[in-house]
C-alpha cells in the first residue's frame, strides 16, 4: 500500500485540493495524510497567543474571520447540497469550540488543542470532496491511533495496533484519509509532532503498515541542493540516500521535518518527494542507495547557541570532557557540533531551556562563554571529506567569519558554524563555488 502526504500548499485552495484528488487516483487502497490548509496553523497559533495575552476581543474577531473564509472555501469546494451542509456544520462546530476556548485559562494543553484544528478541518473537507466524486473514502482519526510516549517518541506498538484496527473497521474503503501533525501524548492529551510534523506522521504510518512507498507531495519539485528561500538557481536532486536526507533535514532543510527519515530507513521503505503543482516532474527518491561523490547539498539551521568551555586547571585536565558531557546529559540537552583543544571545548546546542543551569554547573570547574544567534551550515555528500575539490571550499569562506568547523566526524558531512547574520552570504558563496563553477572567484 502507498502512503501519500500532502502539505499546506497542496491542500491550500479548492483548485489544489482537486489536484490532490486527481493525483491519488481511484485504483488501489492507499492512506492519505493531510496537513492543514496553508496559513491555518499559523493563524491558530496567533489566536492561541492572543488568548494567552488576554486579548479576547481580537482573538474572537480572528476566529470569526477564519470561520467565514472556511465557509467560503467549502461552498466553492462542495457543490452537493447535503454534503455541503454537512461540511459547513462541521466547520461551524470547530469554530464554535474555538470561541468557547477564548474564555478558558491558557495552558499548553489548550494551545495544542487549538492548533490541532487545522488538520481536522482539511481532512474532513477533503473526505467529503472524495465522497462527492464517488470515491470510497474513510476518515481515520489520528487522535485514535497516533500517540507519543514519555520521551516524545512515537509509540509504535500502540500506533500499529490501533491503525490496523481502524482500517479493518472500514475495510471497504479505498482511500483512508488522516490528519498529519496531531497526536495524543502519554496522558491522552492532544499533542503534536512539532511544526511541519505531517511529514513525520506519514513515515510513522508507512512503517506501521510496512508501506510499499511513502510519497511526500509539496510545493517544489523535490529536494534541492541548497535552500531555495535564500539562494537562486538551486536544483532538484533526483536521488538521495536516507543518511543524506536525514542529515539535511536535521540541519534545516525545511522540505522535510527533521525526524521524517527515521521510521522508514531501517525498513528500507522508499521515500519519494513530489510536486503537487508539477506531478510529472521526477522529484527526489530517497533510498539506501548512494549516488555520486563530493558535495551534493547544503542546508542551514538557525537558532544555534555556541558554548566555549575552558578548563581552569589548564593542561592535561583528564576527566574534563566527561564532566562536561555529564552536565548536558543531566539536562537532556543534545549537542550538535563539537570541537576540542587541549584546554577547551566548544560546542553547540539548539535547545536553550536549561542553558542557565548548565552554565552554572560548568562554571564550577571552567570558564564559560556563550554566543547566540548562530547558524550551522551543513554540507552533505558521499565521501565529501575525501573528495579532491572539497579542501578548496575553504578558500571561498575566506571572508566569512567561520566560528567552528566539524570535519571528519563523518565521511559524509562537513558543518560550519557562522553568525546568523553571515548565513545568507555563506550559503550564496557556497552555491556559486560548489555548484556553479569549479574555479573560485573571490
Ligand atoms: P509543505 O507545506 O508541503 O510541508 P514546506 O513549506 O514545509 O511544505 O516545505 C517545502 C518548502 O521547503 C519549499 O517550498 C522550500 O521553500 C523549502 N525548502 C527549504 N530547503 C529546501 C530544499 N533543500 N529543497 C527543497 N525545498 C526546500
Ligand atoms: N500544519 C502543521 C504546520 O503548519 C503541520 C504540517 O504542515 O506539517 O506546522
Ligand atoms: Mg512541511
PDB file of N, CA and C and ligand atoms in Angstrom, residues 5 196 199 254-255, ligand 3:
ATOM      1  N   UNK A   5       1.432  11.948   1.453  1.00  0.00           N
ATOM      2  CA  UNK A   5       1.242  13.092   2.357  1.00  0.00           C
ATOM      3  C   UNK A   5       1.206  14.366   1.515  1.00  0.00           C
ATOM      4  N   UNK A 196       5.559  21.344  11.084  1.00  0.00           N
ATOM      5  CA  UNK A 196       5.995  20.569   9.923  1.00  0.00           C
ATOM      6  C   UNK A 196       5.843  19.069  10.129  1.00  0.00           C
ATOM      7  N   UNK A 199       4.908  15.399   7.794  1.00  0.00           N
ATOM      8  CA  UNK A 199       5.844  14.501   7.076  1.00  0.00           C
ATOM      9  C   UNK A 199       6.158  13.295   7.959  1.00  0.00           C
ATOM     10  N   UNK A 254      13.909  22.719   5.150  1.00  0.00           N
ATOM     11  CA  UNK A 254      12.518  22.748   5.620  1.00  0.00           C
ATOM     12  C   UNK A 254      11.611  21.769   4.873  1.00  0.00           C
ATOM     13  N   UNK A 255      12.046  21.314   3.725  1.00  0.00           N
ATOM     14  CA  UNK A 255      11.181  20.419   2.939  1.00  0.00           C
ATOM     15  C   UNK A 255      10.811  19.152   3.713  1.00  0.00           C
TER      16      UNK A 255
HETATM   17 MG1  LIG B   3       6.322  20.834   5.677  1.00  0.00          MG
END
